Coordinates of C-alpha atoms in Angstrom, one line a residue:
Chain A
M1 CA 27.5 20.2 -21.1
R2 CA 24.9 22.3 -23.0
P3 CA 24.3 25.7 -21.7
P4 CA 21.7 25.8 -19.2
D5 CA 18.3 27.2 -19.9
A6 CA 15.0 27.1 -17.8
A7 CA 13.5 24.3 -19.3
D8 CA 16.4 22.1 -19.2
Q9 CA 17.0 22.5 -15.7
S10 CA 13.5 21.4 -14.4
S11 CA 13.4 18.1 -16.2
Y12 CA 15.1 14.9 -16.1
D13 CA 18.2 14.0 -18.1
W14 CA 17.4 10.5 -19.6
R15 CA 21.1 9.9 -20.6
G16 CA 21.1 8.7 -17.0
L17 CA 18.9 5.5 -18.1
P18 CA 21.6 3.7 -19.9
A19 CA 24.1 4.6 -17.2
G20 CA 21.9 3.0 -14.6
M21 CA 21.4 -0.1 -16.6
R22 CA 25.1 -0.5 -16.8
A23 CA 25.6 0.1 -13.0
A24 CA 23.6 -3.2 -12.6
A25 CA 26.7 -5.3 -13.3
S26 CA 28.2 -4.8 -10.0
L27 CA 29.4 -6.8 -6.9
A28 CA 25.7 -6.0 -5.4
G29 CA 24.1 -7.3 -8.6
L30 CA 26.2 -10.7 -8.1
V31 CA 25.0 -10.8 -4.5
M32 CA 21.5 -10.2 -5.6
A33 CA 21.9 -13.0 -8.3
A34 CA 23.1 -15.4 -5.6
S35 CA 19.8 -14.7 -3.4
F36 CA 17.5 -15.1 -6.2
L37 CA 19.4 -18.2 -7.1
G38 CA 18.2 -19.3 -3.6
F39 CA 14.8 -18.1 -4.0
G40 CA 14.4 -20.1 -7.1
A41 CA 15.6 -23.3 -5.2
L42 CA 13.1 -22.5 -2.7
L43 CA 10.2 -22.4 -5.3
R44 CA 11.4 -26.1 -6.4
S45 CA 11.6 -27.3 -3.0
L46 CA 8.0 -26.1 -2.2
D47 CA 6.9 -27.4 -5.7
F48 CA 5.5 -23.8 -6.3
D49 CA 3.8 -22.9 -9.6
L50 CA 6.9 -21.8 -11.5
V51 CA 5.1 -18.8 -13.5
A52 CA 3.6 -17.5 -10.5
G53 CA 6.7 -17.9 -8.2
L54 CA 8.6 -16.0 -11.1
A55 CA 5.9 -13.3 -11.2
T56 CA 6.6 -12.4 -7.7
V57 CA 9.8 -11.0 -8.9
P58 CA 8.8 -8.1 -10.7
L59 CA 5.4 -7.7 -8.7
I60 CA 6.6 -7.8 -5.2
W61 CA 10.3 -7.1 -5.9
A62 CA 11.5 -7.5 -2.3
L63 CA 12.9 -10.7 -1.4
P64 CA 11.8 -11.1 2.2
G65 CA 8.1 -10.5 1.0
Q66 CA 8.5 -12.9 -1.8
V67 CA 9.6 -15.7 0.6
V68 CA 6.9 -14.8 3.0
F69 CA 4.4 -14.9 0.2
V70 CA 5.3 -18.3 -1.3
D71 CA 5.7 -19.8 2.1
S72 CA 2.2 -18.6 3.5
F73 CA 0.5 -19.5 0.2
D74 CA 2.2 -22.9 0.7
K75 CA 0.8 -23.2 4.0
T76 CA -2.7 -22.4 2.7
L77 CA -3.0 -19.3 4.9
T78 CA -6.1 -17.2 4.1
M79 CA -5.6 -14.3 1.6
V80 CA -6.1 -11.8 4.3
A81 CA -3.2 -13.4 6.4
T82 CA -1.0 -13.7 3.6
T83 CA -1.3 -10.2 2.3
L84 CA -0.9 -8.8 6.1
A85 CA 2.3 -11.0 6.6
V86 CA 3.7 -9.6 3.1
S87 CA 2.7 -6.1 4.1
I88 CA 4.6 -6.2 7.5
T89 CA 7.8 -7.2 5.7
A90 CA 7.4 -4.1 3.3
V91 CA 7.0 -1.5 6.0
R92 CA 11.0 -1.0 5.8
L93 CA 10.4 0.0 2.1
M94 CA 9.0 3.2 3.1
P95 CA 12.1 4.8 4.7
L96 CA 14.2 3.4 2.1
T97 CA 12.0 5.2 -0.7
V98 CA 12.0 8.3 1.3
L99 CA 15.9 8.1 1.5
V100 CA 16.4 7.1 -2.2
L101 CA 14.0 9.7 -3.7
A102 CA 15.4 12.5 -1.3
Q103 CA 18.6 12.4 -3.3
T104 CA 17.0 12.6 -6.7
R105 CA 14.6 15.6 -6.4
V106 CA 14.6 18.0 -9.5
P107 CA 12.5 20.9 -8.6
G108 CA 9.6 21.5 -11.3
A109 CA 10.2 18.1 -13.1
A110 CA 7.5 15.6 -13.7
R111 CA 6.4 13.4 -11.0
W112 CA 5.6 10.1 -12.6
P113 CA 9.0 8.7 -12.9
E114 CA 9.2 8.7 -9.0
F115 CA 6.2 6.4 -8.7
L116 CA 8.0 4.1 -11.4
A117 CA 11.4 4.5 -9.5
A118 CA 9.7 3.8 -6.0
H119 CA 8.6 0.4 -7.2
F120 CA 12.1 -0.7 -7.7
V121 CA 13.3 0.5 -4.2
A122 CA 14.7 -2.2 -2.2
I123 CA 17.6 -2.7 0.3
T124 CA 20.1 -3.3 -2.6
L125 CA 19.0 -0.2 -4.6
W126 CA 19.3 2.0 -1.6
L127 CA 22.8 0.5 -0.8
L128 CA 23.9 1.2 -4.4
S129 CA 22.5 4.5 -4.7
N130 CA 24.5 5.3 -1.5
Q131 CA 27.8 4.1 -3.0
K132 CA 27.4 5.1 -6.6
M133 CA 24.8 8.0 -7.2
D134 CA 26.8 10.9 -5.5
V135 CA 28.9 10.9 -8.9
V136 CA 25.7 10.9 -11.1
P137 CA 24.5 14.5 -12.1
Y138 CA 21.2 15.5 -10.3
R139 CA 19.1 15.4 -13.3
R140 CA 20.1 11.9 -14.4
R141 CA 19.6 10.3 -11.0
L142 CA 15.9 9.3 -11.2
P143 CA 16.4 7.9 -14.9
W144 CA 19.5 6.2 -13.4
L145 CA 17.6 4.5 -10.7
I146 CA 14.8 3.3 -13.0
G147 CA 17.6 1.9 -15.5
L148 CA 19.4 0.1 -12.5
G149 CA 16.2 -1.1 -10.9
A150 CA 14.5 -2.4 -14.2
T151 CA 17.7 -4.3 -15.2
L152 CA 18.2 -5.9 -11.8
C153 CA 14.7 -6.8 -11.8
A154 CA 14.7 -8.4 -15.0
S155 CA 17.8 -10.1 -14.4
M156 CA 16.6 -11.7 -11.1
V157 CA 13.6 -13.3 -13.1
V158 CA 16.4 -15.3 -14.9
F159 CA 18.5 -16.0 -11.8
S160 CA 15.1 -17.3 -10.1
A161 CA 14.2 -19.5 -13.1
L162 CA 18.1 -20.8 -13.0
G163 CA 17.9 -21.5 -9.3
Y164 CA 14.7 -23.5 -9.8
V165 CA 16.5 -25.7 -12.5
L166 CA 19.7 -26.0 -10.4
A167 CA 18.0 -26.6 -7.0
D168 CA 18.6 -30.5 -7.1
A169 CA 22.0 -30.2 -8.5
L170 CA 23.8 -27.9 -5.7
P171 CA 25.2 -29.6 -2.6
V172 CA 23.7 -27.9 0.5
P173 CA 26.7 -26.4 2.0
L174 CA 27.2 -24.7 -1.3
A175 CA 23.6 -23.5 -1.8
A176 CA 23.5 -22.1 1.7
T177 CA 26.8 -20.1 1.2
L178 CA 24.7 -18.6 -2.0
V179 CA 22.1 -17.4 0.8
F180 CA 24.7 -16.3 3.1
F181 CA 26.1 -13.8 0.5
T182 CA 23.1 -11.5 1.3
P183 CA 23.6 -10.7 5.0
A184 CA 27.4 -10.5 4.6
F185 CA 26.7 -8.1 1.7
F186 CA 24.1 -6.0 3.6
L187 CA 26.2 -5.6 6.8
L188 CA 29.4 -4.6 4.6
S189 CA 27.4 -2.1 2.4
L190 CA 26.0 -0.6 5.5
L191 CA 29.4 -0.2 7.1
S192 CA 30.9 1.4 4.0
G193 CA 27.9 3.6 3.5
L194 CA 27.9 5.4 6.9
R195 CA 28.6 8.9 7.0
W196 CA 27.8 10.1 10.5
R197 CA 28.8 8.8 14.1
L198 CA 25.3 8.4 14.9
E199 CA 24.8 5.9 12.0
Y200 CA 27.5 3.6 13.6
A201 CA 25.2 4.0 16.8
A202 CA 22.2 3.3 14.9
L203 CA 24.0 0.0 13.4
L204 CA 25.1 -1.3 16.7
L205 CA 21.8 -0.7 18.5
G206 CA 19.8 -2.3 15.6
A207 CA 22.2 -5.3 15.8
I208 CA 21.7 -5.7 19.6
L209 CA 18.2 -5.0 19.7
G210 CA 17.1 -7.2 16.7
P211 CA 17.5 -10.6 18.5
I212 CA 15.8 -9.0 21.6
T213 CA 12.8 -7.7 19.7
Y214 CA 12.5 -10.9 17.9
R215 CA 11.9 -12.8 21.2
I216 CA 9.3 -10.4 22.2
A217 CA 7.4 -9.7 18.9
P218 CA 8.6 -12.1 15.8
D219 CA 6.5 -10.4 13.2
F220 CA 7.4 -6.8 13.9
D221 CA 10.7 -7.4 15.3
L222 CA 12.7 -5.4 12.5
F223 CA 10.4 -2.4 12.5
V224 CA 10.5 -2.1 16.5
A225 CA 14.3 -2.5 16.5
G226 CA 14.6 0.0 13.6
I227 CA 12.5 2.7 15.3
I228 CA 13.8 2.2 18.8
G229 CA 17.7 1.7 17.8
G230 CA 17.4 4.6 15.1
T231 CA 15.6 6.9 17.3
A232 CA 17.9 6.4 20.3
A233 CA 21.0 6.9 18.0
F234 CA 19.5 10.0 16.5
A235 CA 18.7 11.4 19.9
V236 CA 22.0 10.8 21.4
G237 CA 23.8 12.3 18.3
H238 CA 21.6 15.3 18.4
M239 CA 22.2 16.2 22.0
M240 CA 26.0 15.8 21.4
K241 CA 25.9 18.3 18.7
E242 CA 24.0 20.6 20.8
R243 CA 26.4 20.6 23.6
R244 CA 29.3 21.5 21.2
Chain B
M1 CA -4.5 -21.8 -10.1
T2 CA -6.6 -18.6 -10.3
G3 CA -6.2 -18.4 -6.3
V4 CA -2.6 -17.8 -6.4
W5 CA -2.9 -14.8 -8.9
L6 CA -5.6 -13.1 -6.8
N7 CA -3.3 -13.6 -3.5
L8 CA -0.5 -12.3 -5.5
A9 CA -2.1 -9.2 -6.7
A10 CA -3.2 -8.6 -3.1
A11 CA 0.4 -8.9 -1.9
A12 CA 1.9 -6.8 -4.5
A13 CA -0.4 -4.0 -3.9
A14 CA 0.1 -4.3 -0.3
T15 CA 3.9 -3.9 -0.9
Y16 CA 3.5 -1.0 -3.3
C17 CA 1.4 0.9 -0.6
W18 CA 4.6 1.4 1.6
R19 CA 6.7 2.7 -1.5
L20 CA 3.8 4.9 -2.2
F21 CA 3.7 6.3 1.4
G22 CA 7.4 6.7 0.9
V23 CA 7.1 8.7 -2.3
M24 CA 4.4 11.0 -0.6
A25 CA 6.7 11.5 2.7
S26 CA 9.8 12.2 0.6
R27 CA 8.1 15.2 -0.8
R28 CA 7.8 16.9 2.3
M29 CA 11.5 16.5 3.4
A30 CA 14.7 18.2 2.4
A31 CA 17.8 16.0 1.5
D32 CA 19.7 17.5 4.5
S33 CA 16.9 17.9 7.2
P34 CA 17.2 16.4 10.6
L35 CA 14.1 14.4 9.5
I36 CA 16.0 12.7 6.8
L37 CA 18.8 11.9 9.2
W38 CA 16.5 10.3 11.5
V39 CA 15.0 8.3 8.9
R40 CA 18.5 7.1 7.9
A41 CA 19.2 6.0 11.4
V42 CA 16.0 4.1 11.5
A43 CA 16.8 2.4 8.3
T44 CA 20.3 1.6 9.4
A45 CA 19.1 0.0 12.7
L46 CA 16.4 -2.0 10.7
I47 CA 18.8 -3.4 8.2
A48 CA 21.2 -4.3 11.0
A49 CA 18.5 -6.1 12.7
L50 CA 17.8 -8.0 9.4
V51 CA 21.5 -8.9 9.2
M52 CA 21.4 -10.3 12.6
R53 CA 18.1 -12.4 12.0
F54 CA 19.9 -14.1 9.0
V55 CA 22.4 -15.3 11.8
Y56 CA 20.2 -16.0 14.8
A57 CA 16.8 -17.2 13.4
P58 CA 17.5 -17.9 9.7
S59 CA 14.8 -19.6 7.4
G60 CA 15.2 -21.8 4.6
L61 CA 18.3 -23.4 3.6
L62 CA 20.5 -21.4 6.3
A63 CA 18.1 -23.1 9.0
E64 CA 20.2 -26.2 8.1
T65 CA 23.7 -24.6 9.0
Q66 CA 25.5 -24.3 12.3
L67 CA 24.9 -21.1 14.3
S68 CA 28.7 -21.1 15.0
S69 CA 29.5 -21.0 11.0
R70 CA 27.2 -18.2 10.6
I71 CA 28.4 -16.2 13.5
L72 CA 32.2 -16.7 12.6
A73 CA 31.5 -16.2 8.9
L74 CA 29.8 -12.9 9.8
A75 CA 33.0 -11.9 11.7
A76 CA 35.1 -12.8 8.8
A77 CA 33.1 -10.5 6.4
V78 CA 34.1 -7.7 8.7
G79 CA 37.7 -8.7 9.4
G80 CA 38.1 -9.2 5.7
Y81 CA 36.5 -6.1 4.8
F82 CA 38.9 -3.8 7.2
V83 CA 42.2 -5.9 6.5
A84 CA 41.7 -5.3 2.7
G85 CA 41.2 -1.6 3.2
K86 CA 37.6 -1.5 3.4
R87 CA 36.8 -3.5 0.3
I88 CA 33.1 -4.9 0.3
E89 CA 34.0 -7.8 -2.2
A90 CA 37.1 -8.7 -0.1
G91 CA 34.9 -9.2 3.1
V92 CA 32.0 -11.0 1.1
A93 CA 34.5 -13.5 -0.4
T94 CA 36.3 -14.1 3.1
A95 CA 32.8 -14.9 4.6
A96 CA 31.9 -17.1 1.7
I97 CA 35.2 -19.1 2.0
V98 CA 34.9 -19.3 6.0
F99 CA 31.5 -20.4 5.7
V100 CA 31.7 -23.0 3.1
I101 CA 34.7 -24.6 5.0
L102 CA 33.1 -24.6 8.3
E103 CA 30.0 -26.1 6.7
S104 CA 32.0 -28.8 4.7
L105 CA 33.8 -29.9 8.1

């Protein structure tokens, strides 16, 4: 470590960038690749314009939103309806962005890298930052996130194209298994990242409320389940702490 | 084909908006504040609900598979994870094996 001086402490350390790029080669990256192979296969099955379909990867960079986009466009919904549907799936990105960036704050540092890093925030990036960012020195974290996000993003364009080409070759059970990697990985990553008892409660409540809210409001189900389940778990955890 | 690009631009902007709101909100919160803990709880519940949706109301390819395979494979994921000493890769591999076997029967 170099001796600390004021200017040094209030800026990012860009040696985190290549470290983040290397961190993309991970189980999470592999699972993500499986999901994007599935997305490529979906483009093929809809006969969607390949270039525009691949462009959704870096431009939207959230698989649920991408699926809703190609699906809505395929059903020739109006632009307003399509945009609204995609926007609803993206609401969950807001809390994730808050959580990821809260771990990277360097007082006094330039703000523009935050806007860039925010573009790469998605569930996988949040889960990876939970698992791996603890050991990354504070000033390297934002560059680390940008390196990780950009590498994942570029790789997923390739995997989507591969999925498009492979779509007709893979048998259905195998292709479906690729898609099933995603929920299995999300669930286990959540489990491994839980730090407080109230988060276990939040996980259980979200899992129970999800199917119920889907019956009532299929477009807002995740958002409603998240707010109600998370708030209830937080309130109970908070009350138990007060009592002690 | 101009229609798709205009639509895509709108969808991309709508998506980035939420990330932008996140950037602005994160500046008002300390990393260890109760507010962050609440946001974590909401995000955790939301992702848990998303996982469940893959099981009970999947779209695309998964919709062509059996509900029982999806439930059993997800249970196998959790089982494999704990049996192997909390290893994510073991859980995911167990789920994949169980799922592909059940779907090939």
